[in-house]
Tab-separated table of C-alpha atoms and ligand atoms in Angstrom:
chain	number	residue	atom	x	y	z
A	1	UNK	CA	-71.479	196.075	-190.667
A	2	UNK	CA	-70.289	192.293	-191.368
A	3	UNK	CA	-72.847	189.856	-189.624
A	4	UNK	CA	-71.192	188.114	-186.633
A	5	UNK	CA	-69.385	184.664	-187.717
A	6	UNK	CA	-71.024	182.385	-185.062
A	7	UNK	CA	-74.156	182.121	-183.374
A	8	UNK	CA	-74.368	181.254	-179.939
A	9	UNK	CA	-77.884	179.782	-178.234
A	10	UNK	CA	-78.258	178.649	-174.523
A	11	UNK	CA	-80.571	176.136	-174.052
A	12	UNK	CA	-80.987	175.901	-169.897
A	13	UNK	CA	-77.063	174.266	-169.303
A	14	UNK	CA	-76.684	173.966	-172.619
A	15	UNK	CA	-74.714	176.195	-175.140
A	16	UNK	CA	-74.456	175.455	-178.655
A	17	UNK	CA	-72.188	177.334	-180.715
A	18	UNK	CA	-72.793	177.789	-184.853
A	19	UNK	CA	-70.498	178.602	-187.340
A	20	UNK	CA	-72.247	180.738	-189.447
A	21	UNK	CA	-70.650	181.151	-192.601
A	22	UNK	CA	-72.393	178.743	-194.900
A	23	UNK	CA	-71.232	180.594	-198.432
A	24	UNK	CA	-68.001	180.006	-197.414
A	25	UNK	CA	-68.694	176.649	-196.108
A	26	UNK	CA	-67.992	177.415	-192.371
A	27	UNK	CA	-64.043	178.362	-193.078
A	28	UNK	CA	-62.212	179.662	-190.489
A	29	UNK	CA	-61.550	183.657	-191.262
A	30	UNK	CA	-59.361	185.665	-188.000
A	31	UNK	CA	-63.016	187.462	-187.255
A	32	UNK	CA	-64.446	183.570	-186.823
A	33	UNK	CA	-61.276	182.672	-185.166
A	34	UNK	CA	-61.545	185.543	-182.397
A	35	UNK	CA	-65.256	184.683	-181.906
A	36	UNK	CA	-64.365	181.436	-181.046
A	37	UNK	CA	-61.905	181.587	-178.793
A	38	UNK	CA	-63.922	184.259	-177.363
A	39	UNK	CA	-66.849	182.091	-177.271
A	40	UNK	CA	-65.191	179.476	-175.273
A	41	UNK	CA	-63.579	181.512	-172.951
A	42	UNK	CA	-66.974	183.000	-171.921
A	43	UNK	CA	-68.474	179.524	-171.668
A	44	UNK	CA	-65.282	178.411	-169.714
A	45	UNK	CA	-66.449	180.642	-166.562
A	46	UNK	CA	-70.001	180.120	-167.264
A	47	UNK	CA	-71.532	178.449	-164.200
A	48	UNK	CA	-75.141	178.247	-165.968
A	49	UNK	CA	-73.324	176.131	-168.384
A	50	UNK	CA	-72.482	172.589	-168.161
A	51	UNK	CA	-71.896	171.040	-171.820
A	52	UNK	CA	-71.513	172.990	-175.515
A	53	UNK	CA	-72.443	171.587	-178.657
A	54	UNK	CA	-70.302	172.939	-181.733
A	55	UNK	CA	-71.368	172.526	-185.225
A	56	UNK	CA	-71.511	174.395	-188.522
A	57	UNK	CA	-74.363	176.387	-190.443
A	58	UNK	CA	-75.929	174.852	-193.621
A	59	UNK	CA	-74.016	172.054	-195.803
A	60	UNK	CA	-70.503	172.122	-194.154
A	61	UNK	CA	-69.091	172.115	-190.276
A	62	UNK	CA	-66.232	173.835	-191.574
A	63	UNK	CA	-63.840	173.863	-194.535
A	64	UNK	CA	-60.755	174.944	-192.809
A	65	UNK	CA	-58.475	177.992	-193.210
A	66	UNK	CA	-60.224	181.103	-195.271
A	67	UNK	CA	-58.495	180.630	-197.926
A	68	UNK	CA	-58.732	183.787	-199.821
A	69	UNK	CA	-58.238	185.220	-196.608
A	70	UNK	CA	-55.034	183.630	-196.651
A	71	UNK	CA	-53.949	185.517	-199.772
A	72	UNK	CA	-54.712	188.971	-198.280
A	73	UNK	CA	-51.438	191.125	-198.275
A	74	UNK	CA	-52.035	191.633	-194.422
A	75	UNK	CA	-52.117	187.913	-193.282
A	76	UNK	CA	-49.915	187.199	-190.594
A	77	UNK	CA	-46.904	184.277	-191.697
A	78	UNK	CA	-48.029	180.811	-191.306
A	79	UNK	CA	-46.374	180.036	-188.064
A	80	UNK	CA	-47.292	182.968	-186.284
A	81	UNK	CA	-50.980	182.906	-187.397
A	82	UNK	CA	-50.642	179.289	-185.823
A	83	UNK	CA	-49.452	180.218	-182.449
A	84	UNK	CA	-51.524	183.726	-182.249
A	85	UNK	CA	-54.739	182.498	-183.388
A	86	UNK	CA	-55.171	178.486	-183.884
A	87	UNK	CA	-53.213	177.053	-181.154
A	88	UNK	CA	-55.084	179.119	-178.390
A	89	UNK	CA	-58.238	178.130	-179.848
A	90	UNK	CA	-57.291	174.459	-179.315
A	91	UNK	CA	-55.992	174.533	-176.019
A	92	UNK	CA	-59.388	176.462	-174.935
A	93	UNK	CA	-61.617	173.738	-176.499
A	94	UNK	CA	-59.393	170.628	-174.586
A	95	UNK	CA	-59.360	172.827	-171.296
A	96	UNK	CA	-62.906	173.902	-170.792
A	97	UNK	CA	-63.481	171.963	-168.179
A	98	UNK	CA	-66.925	171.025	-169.620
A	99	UNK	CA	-67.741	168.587	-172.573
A	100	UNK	CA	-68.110	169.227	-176.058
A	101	UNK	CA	-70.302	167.391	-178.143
A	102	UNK	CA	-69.157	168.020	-181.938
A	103	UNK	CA	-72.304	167.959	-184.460
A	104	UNK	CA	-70.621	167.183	-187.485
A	105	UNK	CA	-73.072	167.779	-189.757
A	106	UNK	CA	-71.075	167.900	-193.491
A	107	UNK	CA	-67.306	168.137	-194.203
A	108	UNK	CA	-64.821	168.940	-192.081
A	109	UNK	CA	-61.493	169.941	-193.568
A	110	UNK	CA	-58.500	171.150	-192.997
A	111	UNK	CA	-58.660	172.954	-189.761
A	112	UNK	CA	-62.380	172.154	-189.304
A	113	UNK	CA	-61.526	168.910	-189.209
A	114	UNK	CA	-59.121	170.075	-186.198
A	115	UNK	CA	-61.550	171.927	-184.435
A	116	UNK	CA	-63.666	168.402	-184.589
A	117	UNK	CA	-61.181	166.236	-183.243
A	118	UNK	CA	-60.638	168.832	-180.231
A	119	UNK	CA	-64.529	168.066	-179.319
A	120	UNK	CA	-64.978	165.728	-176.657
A	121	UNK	CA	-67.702	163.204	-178.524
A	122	UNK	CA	-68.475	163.978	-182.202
A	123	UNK	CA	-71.589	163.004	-183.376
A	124	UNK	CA	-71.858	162.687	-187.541
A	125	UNK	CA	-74.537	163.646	-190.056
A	126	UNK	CA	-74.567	160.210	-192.239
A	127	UNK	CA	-73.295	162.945	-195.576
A	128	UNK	CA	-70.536	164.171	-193.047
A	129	UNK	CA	-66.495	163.697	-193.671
A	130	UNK	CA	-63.250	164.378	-192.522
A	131	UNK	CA	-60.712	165.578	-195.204
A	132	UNK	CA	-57.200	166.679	-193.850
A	133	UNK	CA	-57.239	168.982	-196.769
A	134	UNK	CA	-53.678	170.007	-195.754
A	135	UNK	CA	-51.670	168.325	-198.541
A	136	UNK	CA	-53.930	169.534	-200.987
A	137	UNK	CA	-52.727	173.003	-200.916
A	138	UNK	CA	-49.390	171.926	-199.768
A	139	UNK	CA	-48.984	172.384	-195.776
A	140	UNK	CA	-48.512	170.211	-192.928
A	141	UNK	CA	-51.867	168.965	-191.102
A	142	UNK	CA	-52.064	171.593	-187.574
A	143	UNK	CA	-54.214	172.658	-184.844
A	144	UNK	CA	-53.548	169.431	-183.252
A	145	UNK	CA	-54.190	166.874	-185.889
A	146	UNK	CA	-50.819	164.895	-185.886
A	147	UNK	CA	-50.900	164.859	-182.016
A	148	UNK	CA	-54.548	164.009	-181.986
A	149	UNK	CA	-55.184	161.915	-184.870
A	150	UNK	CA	-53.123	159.284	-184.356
A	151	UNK	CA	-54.419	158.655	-181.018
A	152	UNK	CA	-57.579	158.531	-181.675
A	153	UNK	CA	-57.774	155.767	-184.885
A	154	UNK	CA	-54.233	155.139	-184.827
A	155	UNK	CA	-50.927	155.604	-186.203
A	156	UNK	CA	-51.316	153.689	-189.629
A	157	UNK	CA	-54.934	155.102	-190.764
A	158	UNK	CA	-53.831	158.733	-189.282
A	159	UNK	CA	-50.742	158.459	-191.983
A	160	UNK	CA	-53.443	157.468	-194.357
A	161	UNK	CA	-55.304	160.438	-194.122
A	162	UNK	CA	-52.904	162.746	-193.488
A	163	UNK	CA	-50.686	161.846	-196.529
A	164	UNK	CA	-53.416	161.024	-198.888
A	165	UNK	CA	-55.693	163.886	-198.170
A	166	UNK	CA	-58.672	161.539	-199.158
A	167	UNK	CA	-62.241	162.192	-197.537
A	168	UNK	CA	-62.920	159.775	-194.334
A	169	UNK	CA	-66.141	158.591	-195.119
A	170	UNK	CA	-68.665	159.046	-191.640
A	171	UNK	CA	-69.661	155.410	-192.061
A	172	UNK	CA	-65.560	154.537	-191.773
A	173	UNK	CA	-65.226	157.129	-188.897
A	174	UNK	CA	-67.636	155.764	-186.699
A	175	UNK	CA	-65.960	152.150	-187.555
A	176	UNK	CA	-62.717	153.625	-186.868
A	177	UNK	CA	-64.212	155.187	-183.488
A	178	UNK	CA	-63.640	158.561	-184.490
A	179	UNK	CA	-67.423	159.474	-183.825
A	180	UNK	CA	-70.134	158.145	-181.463
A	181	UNK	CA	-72.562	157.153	-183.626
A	182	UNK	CA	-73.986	158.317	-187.174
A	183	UNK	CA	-77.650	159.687	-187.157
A	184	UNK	CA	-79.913	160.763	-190.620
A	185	UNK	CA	-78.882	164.711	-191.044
A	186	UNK	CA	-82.266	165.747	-190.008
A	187	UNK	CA	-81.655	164.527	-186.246
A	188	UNK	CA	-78.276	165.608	-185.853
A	189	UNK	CA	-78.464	168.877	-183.680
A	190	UNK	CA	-81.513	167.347	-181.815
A	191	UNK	CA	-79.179	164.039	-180.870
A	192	UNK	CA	-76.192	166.446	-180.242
A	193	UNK	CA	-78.653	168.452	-177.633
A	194	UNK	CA	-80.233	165.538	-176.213
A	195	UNK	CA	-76.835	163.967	-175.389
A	196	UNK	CA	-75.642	167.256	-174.319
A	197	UNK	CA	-78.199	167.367	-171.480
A	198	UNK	CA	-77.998	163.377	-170.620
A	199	UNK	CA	-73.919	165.097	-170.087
A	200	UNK	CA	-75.458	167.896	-167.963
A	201	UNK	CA	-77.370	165.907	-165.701
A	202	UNK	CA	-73.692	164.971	-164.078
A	203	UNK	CA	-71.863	166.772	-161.556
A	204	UNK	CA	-69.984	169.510	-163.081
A	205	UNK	CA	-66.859	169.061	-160.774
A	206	UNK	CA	-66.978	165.183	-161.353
A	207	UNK	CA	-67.233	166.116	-165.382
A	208	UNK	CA	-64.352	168.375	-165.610
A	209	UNK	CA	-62.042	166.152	-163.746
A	210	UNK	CA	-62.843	163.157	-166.027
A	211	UNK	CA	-61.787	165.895	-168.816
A	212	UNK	CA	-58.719	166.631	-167.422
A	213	UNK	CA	-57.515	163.149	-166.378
A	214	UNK	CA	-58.244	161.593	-169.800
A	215	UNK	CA	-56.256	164.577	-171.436
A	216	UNK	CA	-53.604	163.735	-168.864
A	217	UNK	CA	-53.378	160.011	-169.565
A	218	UNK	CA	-52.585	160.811	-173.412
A	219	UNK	CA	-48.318	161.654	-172.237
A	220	UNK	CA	-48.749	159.716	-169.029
A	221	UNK	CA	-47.288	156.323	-167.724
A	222	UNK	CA	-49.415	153.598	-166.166
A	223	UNK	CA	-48.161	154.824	-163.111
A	224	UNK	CA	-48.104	158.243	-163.770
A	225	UNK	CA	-51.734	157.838	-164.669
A	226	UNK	CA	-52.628	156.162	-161.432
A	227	UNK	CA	-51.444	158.382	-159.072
A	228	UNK	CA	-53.295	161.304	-161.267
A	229	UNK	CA	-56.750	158.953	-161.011
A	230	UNK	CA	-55.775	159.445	-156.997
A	231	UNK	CA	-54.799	163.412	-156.818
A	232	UNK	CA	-58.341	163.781	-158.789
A	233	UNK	CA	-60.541	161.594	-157.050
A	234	UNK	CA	-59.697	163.297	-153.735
A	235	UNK	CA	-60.760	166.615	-154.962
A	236	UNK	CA	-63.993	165.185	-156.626
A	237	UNK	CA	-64.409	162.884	-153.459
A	238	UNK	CA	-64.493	166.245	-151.714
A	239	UNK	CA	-67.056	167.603	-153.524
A	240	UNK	CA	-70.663	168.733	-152.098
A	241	UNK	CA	-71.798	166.854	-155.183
A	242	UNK	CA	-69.956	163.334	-154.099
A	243	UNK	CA	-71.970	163.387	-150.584
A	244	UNK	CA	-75.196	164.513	-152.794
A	245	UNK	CA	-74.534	161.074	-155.259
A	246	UNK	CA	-74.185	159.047	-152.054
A	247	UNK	CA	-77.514	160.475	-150.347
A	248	UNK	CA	-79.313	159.870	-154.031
A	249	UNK	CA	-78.144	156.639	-153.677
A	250	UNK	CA	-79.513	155.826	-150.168
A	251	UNK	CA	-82.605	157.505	-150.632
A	252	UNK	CA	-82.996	155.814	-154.328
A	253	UNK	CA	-83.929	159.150	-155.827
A	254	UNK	CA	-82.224	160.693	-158.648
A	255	UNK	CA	-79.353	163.367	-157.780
A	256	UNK	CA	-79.665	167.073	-157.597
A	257	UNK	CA	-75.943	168.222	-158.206
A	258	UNK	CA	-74.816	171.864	-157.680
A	259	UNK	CA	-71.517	172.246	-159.130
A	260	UNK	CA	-70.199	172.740	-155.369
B	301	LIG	O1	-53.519	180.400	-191.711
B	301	LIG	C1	-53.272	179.336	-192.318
B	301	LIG	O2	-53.409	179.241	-193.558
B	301	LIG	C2	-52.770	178.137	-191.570
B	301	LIG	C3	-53.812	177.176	-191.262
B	301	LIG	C4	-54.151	176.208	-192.127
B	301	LIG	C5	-55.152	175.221	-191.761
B	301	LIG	C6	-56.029	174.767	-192.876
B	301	LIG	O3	-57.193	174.630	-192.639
B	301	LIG	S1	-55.345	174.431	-194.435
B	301	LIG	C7	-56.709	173.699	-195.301
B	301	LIG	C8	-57.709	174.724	-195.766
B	301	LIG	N1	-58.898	174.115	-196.290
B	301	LIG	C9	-58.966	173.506	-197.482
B	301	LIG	O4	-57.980	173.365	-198.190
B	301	LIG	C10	-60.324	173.036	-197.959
B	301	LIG	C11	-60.759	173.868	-199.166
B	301	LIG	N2	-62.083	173.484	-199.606
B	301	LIG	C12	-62.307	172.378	-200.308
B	301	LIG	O5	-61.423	171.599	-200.602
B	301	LIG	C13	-63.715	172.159	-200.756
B	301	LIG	O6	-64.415	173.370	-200.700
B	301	LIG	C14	-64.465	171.103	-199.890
B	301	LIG	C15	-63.875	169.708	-200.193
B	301	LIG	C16	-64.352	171.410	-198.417
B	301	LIG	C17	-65.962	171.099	-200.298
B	301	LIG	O7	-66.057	170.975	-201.704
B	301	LIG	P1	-67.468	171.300	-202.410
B	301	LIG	O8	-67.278	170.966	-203.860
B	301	LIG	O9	-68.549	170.622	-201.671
B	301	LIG	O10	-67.710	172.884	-202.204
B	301	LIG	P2	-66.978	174.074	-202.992
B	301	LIG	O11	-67.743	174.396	-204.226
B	301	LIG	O12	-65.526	173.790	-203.162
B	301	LIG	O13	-67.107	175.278	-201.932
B	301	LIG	C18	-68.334	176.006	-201.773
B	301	LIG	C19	-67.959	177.452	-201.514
B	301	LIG	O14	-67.174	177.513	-200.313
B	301	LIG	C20	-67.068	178.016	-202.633
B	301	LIG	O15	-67.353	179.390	-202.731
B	301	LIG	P3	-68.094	179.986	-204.048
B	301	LIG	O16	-67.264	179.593	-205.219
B	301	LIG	O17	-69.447	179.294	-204.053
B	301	LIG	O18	-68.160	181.448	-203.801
B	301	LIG	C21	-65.671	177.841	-202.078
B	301	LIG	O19	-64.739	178.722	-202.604
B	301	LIG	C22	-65.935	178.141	-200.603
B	301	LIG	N3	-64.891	177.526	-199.754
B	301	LIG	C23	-64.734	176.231	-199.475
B	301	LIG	N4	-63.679	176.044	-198.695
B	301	LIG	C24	-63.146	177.265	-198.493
B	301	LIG	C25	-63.906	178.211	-199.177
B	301	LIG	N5	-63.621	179.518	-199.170
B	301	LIG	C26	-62.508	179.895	-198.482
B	301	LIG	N6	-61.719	179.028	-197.823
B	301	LIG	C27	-61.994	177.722	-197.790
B	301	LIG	N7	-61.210	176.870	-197.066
């Protein structure tokens, strides 16, 4: 029987999901593809858990589309293998209404550099990269990249990268803001975790809305934007949690949020 693709460990409110395909360097096969969106979809309705750390097993976070999988006479066309199995995964990673702290502890290419611009807050190993690999074996960069990318460092380096298919250095990404912060390999999954329960330690409701209306302001208008800031501050204001922040604060003890 194959071993399963990923590993997934809960840590109290913490999940943290591994790729776990180091020979391959973490790439992205349709078994490690289902897992994932799988993976997420349980986590999604999990109320024991409140943040997710993704990152990869051994050298690599993940090198992208299996690419001898690719060549397999049964692979599905290009487009539909997007829509069926990569675009789902996406959309479940930027709607879980909880964060995701990406470790990125080596290269991530092609799609597994996709999968760690869809995280939340990436945290880098200081021998991590980002390679939109794309170009090198001739396709478009997907799973998000072009909508994401450019966003997130801008336009003009996004071309960069995207055209040149040259590594992205984590020293550069963290100037560019693309990650947090850079810690020594050693520390990475540790840092990931620890931030991952500083996350926890928030109301859940509170945490998911911020999600949602940060996603929204990416399309919206000023205005737009403002009158989302409203619709979702009523429902958080109406939150058990909200009167629980307000008693913390009055007592001056620390909170003791529910998720209610
Ligand atoms: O379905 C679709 O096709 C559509 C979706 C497309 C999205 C995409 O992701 S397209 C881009 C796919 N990814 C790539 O093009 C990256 C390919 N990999 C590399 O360029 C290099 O491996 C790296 C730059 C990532 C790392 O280089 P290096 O020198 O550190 O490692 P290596 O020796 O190349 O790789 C180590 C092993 O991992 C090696 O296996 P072996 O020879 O020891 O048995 C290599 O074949 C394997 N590996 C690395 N990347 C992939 C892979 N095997 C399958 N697919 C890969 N993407």
């Amino acid at each position: 029987m194959p071993s399963a693709p990923l590993r997934l460990e809960r840590d109290d409110a913490v999940a943290t999901i591994v790729l776990d395909r180091p020979d391959a360097l973490n790439a992205l096969t349709v078994p490690l593809k289902e897992a994932l969106l799988a993976t997420f979809t349980e986590l999604a309705d999990d109320p024991g858990i409140r943040a997710v750390v993704l990152t990869g097993a051994g050298r690599a976070f993940c090198a992208g589309q299996d690419l001898r999988e690719r060549l397999q006479r049964d692979a599905l066309p290009l487009d539909d293998e997007i829509r069926v199995r990569y675009n789902p995964l996406i959309r479940a990673m930027r709607a879980l209404p909880k964060p995701i702290v990406g470790a990125i502890n080596g290269v991530a290419a092609g799609a597994g550099a996709s999968l760690a611009l869809a995280c939340d807050i990436r945290i880098a190993a200081e021998d991590a990269s980002f390679l939109l690999a794309f170009a090198r074996v001739g396709l478009i960069p997907d799973s998000g990249v072009t909508w994401l990318l450019p966003r997130l460092i801008g336009a003009a380096k996004a071309a960069e990268l995207a055209l040149s298919a040259e590594p992205l250095t984590a020293i550069d990404a963290e100037r560019l803001g693309l990650v947090a912060r850079v810690v020594p390999a050693a520390d990475l999954v540790a840092e990931a975790k620890a931030l991952a329960r500083r996350l926890v330690a928030g109301a859940p409701v509170a945490l998911a809305l911020t999600k949602q209306a940060l996603e929204q302001a990416w399309a919206a208008s000023f205005e737009e934007q403002l009158e989302t800031e409203a619709v979702l501050q009523g429902r958080a204001g109406a939150t058990a949690d909200h009167a629980e922040g307000l008693a913390a604060f009055i007592e001056r003890r620390p909170p003791r949020f529910t998720g209610r």
